[in-house]
CSV table of C-alpha atoms in Angstrom, one decimal:
chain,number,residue,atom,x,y,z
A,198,UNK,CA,0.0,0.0,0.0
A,199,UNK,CA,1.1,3.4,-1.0
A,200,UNK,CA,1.5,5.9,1.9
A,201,UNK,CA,1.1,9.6,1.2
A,202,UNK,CA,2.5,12.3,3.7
A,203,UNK,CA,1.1,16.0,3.2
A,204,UNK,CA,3.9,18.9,4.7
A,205,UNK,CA,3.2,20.9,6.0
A,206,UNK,CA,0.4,19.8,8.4
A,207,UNK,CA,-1.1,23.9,8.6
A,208,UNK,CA,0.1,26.7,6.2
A,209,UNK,CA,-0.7,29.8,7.4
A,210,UNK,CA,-1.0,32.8,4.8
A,211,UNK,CA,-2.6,35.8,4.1
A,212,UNK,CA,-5.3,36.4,0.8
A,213,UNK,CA,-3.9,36.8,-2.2
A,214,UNK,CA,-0.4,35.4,-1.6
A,215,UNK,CA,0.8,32.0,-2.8
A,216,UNK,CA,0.5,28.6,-1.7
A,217,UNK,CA,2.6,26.0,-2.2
A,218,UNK,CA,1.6,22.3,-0.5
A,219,UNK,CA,3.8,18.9,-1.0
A,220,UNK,CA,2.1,15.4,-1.3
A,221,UNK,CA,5.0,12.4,-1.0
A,222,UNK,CA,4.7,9.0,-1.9
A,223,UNK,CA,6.2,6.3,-0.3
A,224,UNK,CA,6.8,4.3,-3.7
A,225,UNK,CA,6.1,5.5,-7.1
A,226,UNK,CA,2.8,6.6,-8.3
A,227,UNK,CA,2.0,4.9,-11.2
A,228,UNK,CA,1.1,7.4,-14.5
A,229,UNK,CA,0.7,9.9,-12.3
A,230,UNK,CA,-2.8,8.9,-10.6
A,231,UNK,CA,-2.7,11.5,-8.3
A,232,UNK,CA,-5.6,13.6,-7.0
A,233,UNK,CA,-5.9,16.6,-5.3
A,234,UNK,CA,-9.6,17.5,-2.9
A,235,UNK,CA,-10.2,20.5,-1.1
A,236,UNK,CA,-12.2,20.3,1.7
A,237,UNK,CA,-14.2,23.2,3.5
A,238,UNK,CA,-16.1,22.8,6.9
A,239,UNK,CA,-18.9,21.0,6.9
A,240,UNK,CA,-18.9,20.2,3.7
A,241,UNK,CA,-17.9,17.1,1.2
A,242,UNK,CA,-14.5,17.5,-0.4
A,243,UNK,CA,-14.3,18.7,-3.9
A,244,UNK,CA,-12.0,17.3,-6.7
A,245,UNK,CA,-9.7,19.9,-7.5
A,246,UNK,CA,-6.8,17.8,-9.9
A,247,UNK,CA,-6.3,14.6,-11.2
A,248,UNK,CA,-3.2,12.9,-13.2
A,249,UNK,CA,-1.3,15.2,-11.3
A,250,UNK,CA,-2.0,18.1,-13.0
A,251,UNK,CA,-5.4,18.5,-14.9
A,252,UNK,CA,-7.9,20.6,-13.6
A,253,UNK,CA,-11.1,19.2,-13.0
A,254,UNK,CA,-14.3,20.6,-14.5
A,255,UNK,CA,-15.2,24.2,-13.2
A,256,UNK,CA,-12.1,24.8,-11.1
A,257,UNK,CA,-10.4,28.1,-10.9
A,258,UNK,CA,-6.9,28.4,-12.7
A,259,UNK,CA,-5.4,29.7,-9.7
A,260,UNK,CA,-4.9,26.1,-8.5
A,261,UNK,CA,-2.1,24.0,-10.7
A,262,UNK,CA,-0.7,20.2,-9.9
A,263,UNK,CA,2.6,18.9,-10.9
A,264,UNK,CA,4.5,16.1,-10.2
A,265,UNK,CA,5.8,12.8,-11.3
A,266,UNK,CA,7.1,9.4,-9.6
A,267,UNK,CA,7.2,9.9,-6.0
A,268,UNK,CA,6.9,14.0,-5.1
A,269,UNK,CA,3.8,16.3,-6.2
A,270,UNK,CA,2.6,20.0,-5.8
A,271,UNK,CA,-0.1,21.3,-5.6
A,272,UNK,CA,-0.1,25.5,-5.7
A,273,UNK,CA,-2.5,27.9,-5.4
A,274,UNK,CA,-1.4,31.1,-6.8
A,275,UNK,CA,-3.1,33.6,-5.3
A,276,UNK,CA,-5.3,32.8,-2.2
A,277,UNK,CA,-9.1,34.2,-2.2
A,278,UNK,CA,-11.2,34.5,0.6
A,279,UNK,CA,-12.8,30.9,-0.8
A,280,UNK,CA,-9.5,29.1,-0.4
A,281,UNK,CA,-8.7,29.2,3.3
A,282,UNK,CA,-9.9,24.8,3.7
A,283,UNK,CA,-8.3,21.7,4.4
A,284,UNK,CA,-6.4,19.9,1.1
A,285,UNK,CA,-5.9,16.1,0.5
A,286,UNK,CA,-3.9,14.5,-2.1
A,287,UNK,CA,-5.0,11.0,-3.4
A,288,UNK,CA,-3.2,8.2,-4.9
A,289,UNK,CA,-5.8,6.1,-7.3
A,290,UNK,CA,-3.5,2.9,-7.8
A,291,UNK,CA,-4.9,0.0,-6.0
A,292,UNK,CA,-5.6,0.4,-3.3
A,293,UNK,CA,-6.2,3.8,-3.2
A,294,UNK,CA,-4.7,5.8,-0.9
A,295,UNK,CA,-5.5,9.4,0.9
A,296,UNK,CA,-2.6,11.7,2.7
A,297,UNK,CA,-3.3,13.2,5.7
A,298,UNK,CA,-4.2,16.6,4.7
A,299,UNK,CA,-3.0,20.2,4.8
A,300,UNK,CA,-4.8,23.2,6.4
A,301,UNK,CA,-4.8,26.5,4.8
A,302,UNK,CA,-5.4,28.8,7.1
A,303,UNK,CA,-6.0,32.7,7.5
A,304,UNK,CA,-2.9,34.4,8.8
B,36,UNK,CA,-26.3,17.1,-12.8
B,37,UNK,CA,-24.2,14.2,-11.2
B,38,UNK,CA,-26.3,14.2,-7.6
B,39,UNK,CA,-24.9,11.5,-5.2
B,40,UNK,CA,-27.9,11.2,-2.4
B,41,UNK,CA,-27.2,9.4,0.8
B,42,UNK,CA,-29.2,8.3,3.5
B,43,UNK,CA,-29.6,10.3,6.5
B,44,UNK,CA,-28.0,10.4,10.2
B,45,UNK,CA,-27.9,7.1,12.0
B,46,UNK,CA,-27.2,6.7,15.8
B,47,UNK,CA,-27.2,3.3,17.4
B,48,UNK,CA,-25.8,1.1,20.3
B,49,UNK,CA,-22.6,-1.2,19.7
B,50,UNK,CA,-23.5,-4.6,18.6
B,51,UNK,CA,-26.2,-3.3,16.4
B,52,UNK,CA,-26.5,-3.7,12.2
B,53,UNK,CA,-26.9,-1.0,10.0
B,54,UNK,CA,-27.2,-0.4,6.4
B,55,UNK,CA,-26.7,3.2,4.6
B,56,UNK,CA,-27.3,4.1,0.9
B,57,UNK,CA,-26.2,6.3,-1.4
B,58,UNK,CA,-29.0,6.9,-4.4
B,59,UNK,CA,-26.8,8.3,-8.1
B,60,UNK,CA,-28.5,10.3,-10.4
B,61,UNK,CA,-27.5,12.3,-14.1
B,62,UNK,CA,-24.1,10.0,-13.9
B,63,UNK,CA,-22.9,10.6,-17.8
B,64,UNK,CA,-22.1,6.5,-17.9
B,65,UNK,CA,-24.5,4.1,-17.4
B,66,UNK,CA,-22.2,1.9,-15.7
B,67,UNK,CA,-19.1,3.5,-12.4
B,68,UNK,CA,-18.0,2.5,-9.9
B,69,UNK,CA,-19.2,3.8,-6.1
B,70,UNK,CA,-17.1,4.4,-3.3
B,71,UNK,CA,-16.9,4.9,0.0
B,72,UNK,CA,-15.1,7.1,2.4
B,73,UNK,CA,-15.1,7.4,5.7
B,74,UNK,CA,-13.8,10.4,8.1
B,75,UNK,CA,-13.7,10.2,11.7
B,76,UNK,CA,-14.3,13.1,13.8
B,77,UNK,CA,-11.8,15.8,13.0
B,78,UNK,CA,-9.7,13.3,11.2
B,79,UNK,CA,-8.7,12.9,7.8
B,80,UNK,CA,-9.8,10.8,4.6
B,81,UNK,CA,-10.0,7.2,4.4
B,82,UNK,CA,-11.2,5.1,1.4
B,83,UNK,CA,-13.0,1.9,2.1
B,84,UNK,CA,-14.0,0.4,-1.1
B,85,UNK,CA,-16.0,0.6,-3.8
B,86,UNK,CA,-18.4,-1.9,-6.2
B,87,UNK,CA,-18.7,-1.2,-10.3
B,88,UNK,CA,-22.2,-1.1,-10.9
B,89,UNK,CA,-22.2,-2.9,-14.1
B,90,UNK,CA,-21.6,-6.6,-12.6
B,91,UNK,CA,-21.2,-5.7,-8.8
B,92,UNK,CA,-17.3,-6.6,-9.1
B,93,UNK,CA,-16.8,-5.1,-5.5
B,94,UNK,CA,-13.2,-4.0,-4.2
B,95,UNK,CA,-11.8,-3.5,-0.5
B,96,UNK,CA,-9.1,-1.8,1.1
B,97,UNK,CA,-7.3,-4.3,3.8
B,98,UNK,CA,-8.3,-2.0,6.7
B,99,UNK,CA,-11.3,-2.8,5.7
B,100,UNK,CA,-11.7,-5.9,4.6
B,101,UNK,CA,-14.0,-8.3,6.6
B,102,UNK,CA,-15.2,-5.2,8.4
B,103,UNK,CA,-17.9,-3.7,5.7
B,104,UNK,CA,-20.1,-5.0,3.4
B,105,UNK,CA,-20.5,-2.7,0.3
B,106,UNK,CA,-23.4,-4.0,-2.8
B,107,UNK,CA,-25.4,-2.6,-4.7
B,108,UNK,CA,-28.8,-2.1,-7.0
B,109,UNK,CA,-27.9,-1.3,-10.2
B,110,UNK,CA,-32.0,-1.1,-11.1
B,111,UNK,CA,-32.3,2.0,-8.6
B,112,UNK,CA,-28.3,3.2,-8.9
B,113,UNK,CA,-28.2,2.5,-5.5
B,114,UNK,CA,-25.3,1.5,-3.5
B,115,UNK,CA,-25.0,0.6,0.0
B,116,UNK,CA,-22.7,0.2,2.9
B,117,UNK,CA,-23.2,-2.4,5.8
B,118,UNK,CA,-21.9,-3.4,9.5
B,119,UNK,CA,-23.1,-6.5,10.9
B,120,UNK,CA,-21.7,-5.6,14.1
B,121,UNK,CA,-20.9,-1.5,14.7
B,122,UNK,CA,-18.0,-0.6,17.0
B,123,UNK,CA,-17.8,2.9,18.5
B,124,UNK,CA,-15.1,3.3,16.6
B,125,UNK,CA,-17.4,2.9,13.3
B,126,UNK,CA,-18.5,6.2,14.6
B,127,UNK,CA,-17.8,8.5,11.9
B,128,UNK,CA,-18.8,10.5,8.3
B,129,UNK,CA,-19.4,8.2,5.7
B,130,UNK,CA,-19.3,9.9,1.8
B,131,UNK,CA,-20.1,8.0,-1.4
B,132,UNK,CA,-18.2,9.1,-4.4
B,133,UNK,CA,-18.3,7.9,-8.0
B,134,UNK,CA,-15.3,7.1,-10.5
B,135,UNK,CA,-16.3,6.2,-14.3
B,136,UNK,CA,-13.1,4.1,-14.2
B,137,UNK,CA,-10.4,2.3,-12.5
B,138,UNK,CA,-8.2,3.5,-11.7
B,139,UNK,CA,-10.0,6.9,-11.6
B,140,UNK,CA,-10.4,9.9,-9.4
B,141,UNK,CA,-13.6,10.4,-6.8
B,142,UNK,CA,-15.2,12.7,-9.4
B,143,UNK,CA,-18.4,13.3,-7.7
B,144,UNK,CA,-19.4,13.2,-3.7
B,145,UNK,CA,-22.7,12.7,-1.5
B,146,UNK,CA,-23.3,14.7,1.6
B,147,UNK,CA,-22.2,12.2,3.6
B,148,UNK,CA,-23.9,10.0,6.4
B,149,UNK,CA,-23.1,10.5,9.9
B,150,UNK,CA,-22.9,7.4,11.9
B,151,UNK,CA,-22.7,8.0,15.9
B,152,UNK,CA,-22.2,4.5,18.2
B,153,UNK,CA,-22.6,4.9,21.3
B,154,UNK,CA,-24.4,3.2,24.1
């Protein structure tokens, strides 16, 4: 089983600067099935990115994935109001896999 | 619009059974898979397994192997999760999510189903 460790744990920032959040894998991740969810409170998570770096459908193009093989990114270029939620990356080889997420929070 | 409905708030006593569902309708392929996650309190995101809806091939996750039961209706696009036997530690948010493929991304989500065992 693949294990995925999120750093950091809580990123604290300010609106309209730039996030950058690390997903690590502890083998390879095979063509790049890796997925990135936000989640706010209360609420389901969202797919944000999958394959590393394709946006999903409706997704602002503030947020970009990249990646390959064992190290991925996922960056949000300039933080709105909306963005300030908890981030998971996914792994979708068998079996799947979450991380342990990343909070974005207000500075 | 993909809408993934699940069944509403459960709370029961250790011991008990307990079946929850999750309902999919406006899916753009007549056959997915369904998935389910689970998130303890204030924890993070756990997959558990999931069933293809075409011929009810159904796929675990070791943690969870043995623990769950996960089927499904393909006449009502249906799919359920079940405990024979809840644990307070089963106490948690339960979400369905959908993938057209495997290996494929959790593309839609339910609301979730909060599950609370406690005696």
């Amino acid at each position: 089983e693949i294990v995925l460790t999120q750093s950091p744990g809580t990123l604290s920032l300010s609106p309209g600067e730039r996030a950058t959040l690390s997903c690590r894998a502890s083998q390879s991740v095979s063509s790049s099935y890796l997925a990135w969810y936000q989640q706010k409170p209360g609420q389901a998570p969202r797919l944000l990115i999958y394959g590393a770096s394709s946006r999903a459908n409706g997704i602002p193009d503030r947020f970009s994935g990249s990646g390959s093989g064992t190290d991925f990114t996922l960056t949000i270029s300039r933080l709105e109001p909306e963005d300030f939620a908890v981030y998971y990356c996914q792994q979708y080889g068998s079996p799947l896999t979450f991380g342990g997420g990343t909070k974005v929070e207000i500075k | 619009e993909v809408q993934l409905v699940q069944s509403g708030a459960e709370m029961k006593k250790p011991g008990e059974s307990l079946k929850i569902s999750c309902e999919a309708s406006a899916y753009s392929s007549t056959t997915y898979w369904i998935g389910w996650v689970r998130q303890m309190p204030g924890k993070g995101l756990e997959w558990m397994g999931c069933i293809y809806t075409g011929d009810s091939d159904t796929r675990y996750s070791p943690s969870f192997q043995g623990q769950v039961t996960i089927s499904a209706d393909k006449s009502i696009s249906t799919a359920y999760l079940q405990w024979s036997s809840l644990k307070a530690s089963d106490t948690a948010m339960y979400y369905c999510v959908t993938m057209v493929r495997l290996p494929g991304p959790s593309d839609y989500w339910g609301q979730g189903t909060l599950v609370t065992v406690s005696s």
